Amino acid sequence: MRSGAATIPAGAKDPMSDDFSFDRFVQKSKVGAFGRDEGARYAYSADILMLRSFSRMKPVEYAAAALVRTSKEFLRGQLLGQGVKVGPKQFTRLHSIAEHCASVLHVPTPQLYVVNSPVVNAYTFGTDAESFIVLHSALVDHMSDKELEFVIGHETGHIQNKHVVYGTALQVLTRSAEAVIGIFVEPALVALRTWYRRAEITCDRAGLLCSQDLDAGVSSFMKLAIGSARLFAEMDVETYLEQLEENRGSDGRYLEAFSSHPYLPKRITALRVFAES
């Protein structure tokens, strides 16, 4: 069931970057992944290219930032009322993991909230100046500490790579589309979903760099896929990955274009390639 590669070296090399050094990255990565200082050298090249294109479209960038600033305060107030804030005196294990991931990726420790939800999920919300990570209670229940390192490291990667504003705009616009104005926001959603699928590959790498455990990354994906602790114990990773090849010949594979996340078998495969590079 396990992938057979328990740990990776801290200097794992990205095939997209010939001069990658993780030590060098840590020293120089105080900002994002696309030209503002050196940035995250592990980032997926397609993610960087799309972020650069967004940053050149200033009206889009300003509109997204304005939308997010307003929405952020509403969600933060909701989380303070309905969620539980993580800190040094509350859920100290989660807080310690967040501190570890922030240290590895050289960003300030993000604020975590836990919300009551049966869905195994986590997400990052906010602005470049103030970001917070939301963990669903089911995710915390399902994941080991190493898996939580991977998941929280993944979400911290969104912060380190300056994904948060556009990622939050995608969440807000998706909710708007589900309400009443879908036809008007759909062009923006298509572009943002295309980028976000690439951003997820970047942040899977961030999660791996934080956890230093490929098995934990793979098993966290499988738990996301099945959502059942009982059935997870019976899953076989190689059999599960056969679905990726089977789907290549299916017309249904095109539905991924309407998703904000790559299909999970594809993410596992991409993570293995990065770990072995």
Short mmCIF file of C-alpha atoms in Angstrom, two decimals:
data_model
loop_
_atom_site.label_atom_id
_atom_site.label_comp_id
_atom_site.label_asym_id
_atom_site.label_seq_id
_atom_site.Cartn_x
_atom_site.Cartn_y
_atom_site.Cartn_z
CA MET A 1 0.00 0.00 0.00
CA ARG A 2 2.87 2.35 0.71
CA SER A 3 4.94 3.96 -2.00
CA GLY A 4 8.24 2.57 -0.74
CA ALA A 5 10.15 5.85 -0.46
CA ALA A 6 9.89 6.86 3.16
CA THR A 7 11.97 10.02 3.10
CA ILE A 8 13.60 12.37 0.62
CA PRO A 9 16.73 14.44 1.00
CA ALA A 10 16.26 18.10 1.92
CA GLY A 11 17.94 19.12 -1.33
CA ALA A 12 15.60 17.17 -3.64
CA LYS A 13 16.10 18.58 -7.11
CA ASP A 14 13.30 19.83 -9.35
CA PRO A 15 13.72 18.81 -12.99
CA MET A 16 12.35 22.24 -13.92
CA SER A 17 15.31 23.95 -12.25
CA ASP A 18 18.93 22.98 -12.86
CA ASP A 19 20.38 25.05 -10.02
CA PHE A 20 17.87 24.24 -7.29
CA SER A 21 19.27 24.17 -3.76
CA PHE A 22 16.80 23.99 -0.89
CA ASP A 23 19.24 25.64 1.55
CA ARG A 24 19.68 28.47 -0.93
CA PHE A 25 15.93 28.66 -1.40
CA VAL A 26 15.29 29.00 2.34
CA GLN A 27 17.73 31.90 2.56
CA LYS A 28 16.22 33.75 -0.38
CA SER A 29 12.52 32.91 -0.37
CA LYS A 30 10.99 35.65 1.74
CA VAL A 31 8.50 36.50 -1.00
CA GLY A 32 6.64 34.83 -3.84
CA ALA A 33 7.51 32.59 -6.69
CA PHE A 34 7.56 34.90 -9.67
CA GLY A 35 10.23 37.55 -9.76
CA ARG A 36 9.73 39.42 -6.48
CA ASP A 37 13.17 38.46 -5.18
CA GLU A 38 14.28 34.92 -5.99
CA GLY A 39 11.12 33.20 -4.82
CA ALA A 40 10.30 29.55 -4.36
CA ARG A 41 12.73 27.57 -6.47
CA TYR A 42 10.65 24.40 -6.15
CA ALA A 43 7.57 25.99 -7.79
CA TYR A 44 6.03 24.32 -10.83
CA SER A 45 6.98 26.33 -13.93
CA ALA A 46 3.43 26.45 -15.35
CA ASP A 47 2.21 27.95 -12.06
CA ILE A 48 4.88 30.66 -12.23
CA LEU A 49 4.06 31.53 -15.86
CA MET A 50 0.35 31.97 -15.17
CA LEU A 51 0.99 34.06 -12.04
CA ARG A 52 3.25 36.31 -14.09
CA SER A 53 0.50 36.76 -16.67
CA PHE A 54 -2.02 37.63 -13.94
CA SER A 55 0.36 40.15 -12.37
CA ARG A 56 0.72 41.92 -15.73
CA MET A 57 -3.06 42.43 -15.92
CA LYS A 58 -3.25 45.15 -13.26
CA PRO A 59 -7.04 45.72 -13.43
CA VAL A 60 -7.55 42.00 -12.79
CA GLU A 61 -5.05 42.01 -9.95
CA TYR A 62 -6.66 45.07 -8.29
CA ALA A 63 -10.19 43.70 -8.73
CA ALA A 64 -9.20 40.38 -7.19
CA ALA A 65 -7.51 42.11 -4.25
CA ALA A 66 -10.54 44.33 -3.60
CA LEU A 67 -12.92 41.36 -3.76
CA VAL A 68 -10.77 39.37 -1.37
CA ARG A 69 -10.33 42.16 1.20
CA THR A 70 -14.09 42.43 1.64
CA SER A 71 -14.76 38.70 1.69
CA LYS A 72 -11.88 37.97 4.06
CA GLU A 73 -13.40 39.94 6.93
CA PHE A 74 -16.77 38.24 6.56
CA LEU A 75 -15.19 34.77 6.62
CA ARG A 76 -12.85 35.66 9.48
CA GLY A 77 -15.82 36.82 11.55
CA GLN A 78 -17.67 33.61 10.72
CA LEU A 79 -14.67 31.51 11.75
CA LEU A 80 -14.33 33.37 15.06
CA GLY A 81 -18.00 32.69 15.71
CA GLN A 82 -18.31 29.11 14.47
CA GLY A 83 -14.77 27.69 14.34
CA VAL A 84 -12.01 27.22 16.90
CA LYS A 85 -8.81 29.25 16.72
CA VAL A 86 -5.54 27.31 16.97
CA GLY A 87 -2.74 28.72 19.12
CA PRO A 88 -0.05 28.00 21.73
CA LYS A 89 -2.73 27.28 24.37
CA GLN A 90 -5.26 25.51 22.16
CA PHE A 91 -4.58 22.57 19.85
CA THR A 92 -0.87 22.94 20.54
CA ARG A 93 0.02 19.98 18.31
CA LEU A 94 -1.52 21.69 15.27
CA HIS A 95 0.12 24.98 16.23
CA SER A 96 3.54 23.30 16.47
CA ILE A 97 3.10 21.76 13.02
CA ALA A 98 2.17 25.17 11.59
CA GLU A 99 5.27 26.70 13.19
CA HIS A 100 7.45 23.95 11.72
CA CYS A 101 6.06 24.38 8.20
CA ALA A 102 6.38 28.16 8.40
CA SER A 103 10.01 27.78 9.47
CA VAL A 104 10.80 25.42 6.59
CA LEU A 105 9.18 27.72 4.01
CA HIS A 106 10.48 30.89 5.67
CA VAL A 107 7.15 32.67 6.15
CA PRO A 108 5.40 33.94 9.32
CA THR A 109 3.38 31.26 11.12
CA PRO A 110 -0.13 31.35 9.63
CA GLN A 111 -3.23 31.46 11.79
CA LEU A 112 -5.10 28.14 11.81
CA TYR A 113 -8.78 27.52 12.48
CA VAL A 114 -10.57 24.20 12.91
CA VAL A 115 -14.20 23.97 11.80
CA ASN A 116 -16.72 21.22 12.41
CA SER A 117 -17.15 19.40 9.09
CA PRO A 118 -17.40 15.74 8.04
CA VAL A 119 -15.61 16.52 4.76
CA VAL A 120 -11.86 15.78 4.69
CA ASN A 121 -10.56 19.13 3.48
CA ALA A 122 -8.36 22.17 4.18
CA TYR A 123 -7.97 25.52 2.47
CA THR A 124 -6.20 28.87 2.72
CA PHE A 125 -8.03 32.19 2.65
CA GLY A 126 -7.09 35.87 2.89
CA THR A 127 -4.65 38.34 1.38
CA ASP A 128 -0.89 38.43 0.94
CA ALA A 129 -0.69 40.53 4.12
CA GLU A 130 -3.01 38.36 6.24
CA SER A 131 -3.67 34.71 5.44
CA PHE A 132 -5.25 31.95 7.48
CA ILE A 133 -5.62 28.20 7.05
CA VAL A 134 -8.87 26.37 7.73
CA LEU A 135 -8.81 22.68 8.67
CA HIS A 136 -11.95 20.58 8.70
CA SER A 137 -12.32 18.45 11.84
CA ALA A 138 -12.66 15.29 9.72
CA LEU A 139 -9.25 15.96 8.15
CA VAL A 140 -7.61 16.28 11.58
CA ASP A 141 -9.28 13.04 12.70
CA HIS A 142 -8.16 11.11 9.60
CA MET A 143 -4.54 12.29 9.35
CA SER A 144 -1.41 11.25 11.23
CA ASP A 145 1.02 13.95 12.39
CA LYS A 146 3.23 13.42 9.32
CA GLU A 147 0.20 13.65 7.04
CA LEU A 148 -0.86 16.84 8.80
CA GLU A 149 2.65 18.20 8.19
CA PHE A 150 2.14 17.49 4.51
CA VAL A 151 -1.33 19.09 4.40
CA ILE A 152 -0.43 22.16 6.47
CA GLY A 153 2.83 22.47 4.52
CA HIS A 154 0.81 22.39 1.30
CA GLU A 155 -1.44 25.20 2.53
CA THR A 156 1.56 27.18 3.78
CA GLY A 157 3.00 26.78 0.29
CA HIS A 158 0.08 28.81 -1.06
CA ILE A 159 1.10 31.63 1.28
CA GLN A 160 4.81 31.39 0.43
CA ASN A 161 4.11 31.42 -3.31
CA LYS A 162 1.69 34.38 -3.23
CA HIS A 163 -1.28 32.26 -4.30
CA VAL A 164 -3.68 33.46 -1.64
CA VAL A 165 -5.35 36.45 -3.31
CA TYR A 166 -6.13 34.63 -6.56
CA GLY A 167 -7.03 31.43 -4.72
CA THR A 168 -9.44 33.32 -2.49
CA ALA A 169 -10.91 35.12 -5.50
CA LEU A 170 -11.54 31.72 -7.07
CA GLN A 171 -13.40 30.54 -3.96
CA VAL A 172 -15.53 33.71 -3.80
CA LEU A 173 -16.35 33.68 -7.52
CA THR A 174 -17.22 29.98 -7.38
CA ARG A 175 -19.76 30.71 -4.66
CA SER A 176 -21.12 33.61 -6.72
CA ALA A 177 -21.46 31.35 -9.75
CA GLU A 178 -23.38 28.81 -7.69
CA ALA A 179 -25.73 31.59 -6.57
CA VAL A 180 -27.01 33.84 -9.36
CA ILE A 181 -24.29 35.30 -11.61
CA GLY A 182 -22.55 32.24 -12.99
CA ILE A 183 -22.69 33.30 -16.64
CA PHE A 184 -20.90 36.57 -15.85
CA VAL A 185 -18.02 35.11 -13.83
CA GLU A 186 -17.46 31.91 -15.81
CA PRO A 187 -14.65 33.32 -18.04
CA ALA A 188 -12.72 34.40 -14.95
CA LEU A 189 -13.38 31.04 -13.30
CA VAL A 190 -11.97 29.12 -16.27
CA ALA A 191 -8.70 31.07 -16.13
CA LEU A 192 -8.42 30.84 -12.35
CA ARG A 193 -9.19 27.09 -12.28
CA THR A 194 -6.58 26.45 -14.96
CA TRP A 195 -3.97 28.29 -12.92
CA TYR A 196 -5.04 26.75 -9.60
CA ARG A 197 -4.57 23.21 -10.87
CA ARG A 198 -0.96 24.14 -11.54
CA ALA A 199 -0.62 25.94 -8.21
CA GLU A 200 -1.69 22.74 -6.46
CA ILE A 201 1.32 20.92 -7.94
CA THR A 202 3.61 23.63 -6.54
CA CYS A 203 2.07 23.33 -3.09
CA ASP A 204 2.18 19.54 -3.06
CA ARG A 205 5.93 20.01 -3.38
CA ALA A 206 5.87 22.46 -0.45
CA GLY A 207 4.02 19.86 1.62
CA LEU A 208 6.67 17.27 0.80
CA LEU A 209 9.49 19.63 1.72
CA CYS A 210 7.80 20.27 5.09
CA SER A 211 7.03 16.64 5.92
CA GLN A 212 10.11 15.07 4.27
CA ASP A 213 7.94 11.97 3.92
CA LEU A 214 6.67 10.83 0.53
CA ASP A 215 4.57 8.06 2.06
CA ALA A 216 2.72 10.59 4.19
CA GLY A 217 1.99 12.72 1.14
CA VAL A 218 0.68 9.76 -0.84
CA SER A 219 -1.46 8.46 2.01
CA SER A 220 -2.95 11.91 2.64
CA PHE A 221 -4.13 11.99 -0.99
CA MET A 222 -5.64 8.53 -0.65
CA LYS A 223 -7.49 9.58 2.48
CA LEU A 224 -8.82 12.61 0.62
CA ALA A 225 -9.97 10.32 -2.17
CA ILE A 226 -11.85 7.81 -0.02
CA GLY A 227 -12.91 9.90 2.99
CA SER A 228 -13.24 6.75 5.10
CA ALA A 229 -10.76 5.57 7.74
CA ARG A 230 -12.14 2.03 7.50
CA LEU A 231 -11.86 1.76 3.70
CA PHE A 232 -8.47 3.47 3.60
CA ALA A 233 -6.96 0.49 5.41
CA GLU A 234 -7.93 -1.66 2.41
CA MET A 235 -6.65 0.67 -0.32
CA ASP A 236 -3.67 -0.27 -2.50
CA VAL A 237 -1.82 2.69 -3.96
CA GLU A 238 -0.59 0.97 -7.13
CA THR A 239 -4.07 -0.34 -7.95
CA TYR A 240 -5.47 3.13 -7.29
CA LEU A 241 -2.93 4.71 -9.67
CA GLU A 242 -4.07 2.39 -12.46
CA GLN A 243 -7.13 4.62 -12.63
CA LEU A 244 -4.95 7.40 -14.05
CA GLU A 245 -4.03 5.31 -17.09
CA GLU A 246 -7.57 4.00 -17.45
CA ASN A 247 -8.91 7.55 -17.47
CA ARG A 248 -6.56 8.64 -20.27
CA GLY A 249 -8.78 6.89 -22.78
CA SER A 250 -12.03 8.26 -21.38
CA ASP A 251 -13.92 11.32 -22.59
CA GLY A 252 -14.61 12.00 -18.92
CA ARG A 253 -11.02 13.12 -18.43
CA TYR A 254 -11.97 16.47 -19.98
CA LEU A 255 -14.15 17.25 -16.98
CA GLU A 256 -10.96 17.97 -15.06
CA ALA A 257 -10.89 21.31 -16.93
CA PHE A 258 -13.88 22.40 -14.84
CA SER A 259 -12.17 21.50 -11.55
CA SER A 260 -9.94 23.69 -9.41
CA HIS A 261 -7.77 20.69 -8.46
CA PRO A 262 -5.99 18.06 -10.57
CA TYR A 263 -7.31 14.53 -10.20
CA LEU A 264 -5.69 12.87 -7.19
CA PRO A 265 -3.95 10.00 -9.06
CA LYS A 266 -2.24 12.63 -11.19
CA ARG A 267 -1.12 14.54 -8.09
CA ILE A 268 0.37 11.39 -6.57
CA THR A 269 2.28 10.68 -9.77
CA ALA A 270 3.57 14.27 -9.99
CA LEU A 271 4.65 14.17 -6.34
CA ARG A 272 6.62 10.97 -6.91
CA VAL A 273 8.37 12.50 -9.91
CA PHE A 274 9.40 15.51 -7.79
CA ALA A 275 10.58 13.32 -4.90
CA GLU A 276 12.69 11.14 -7.18
CA SER A 277 14.16 14.00 -9.23
#
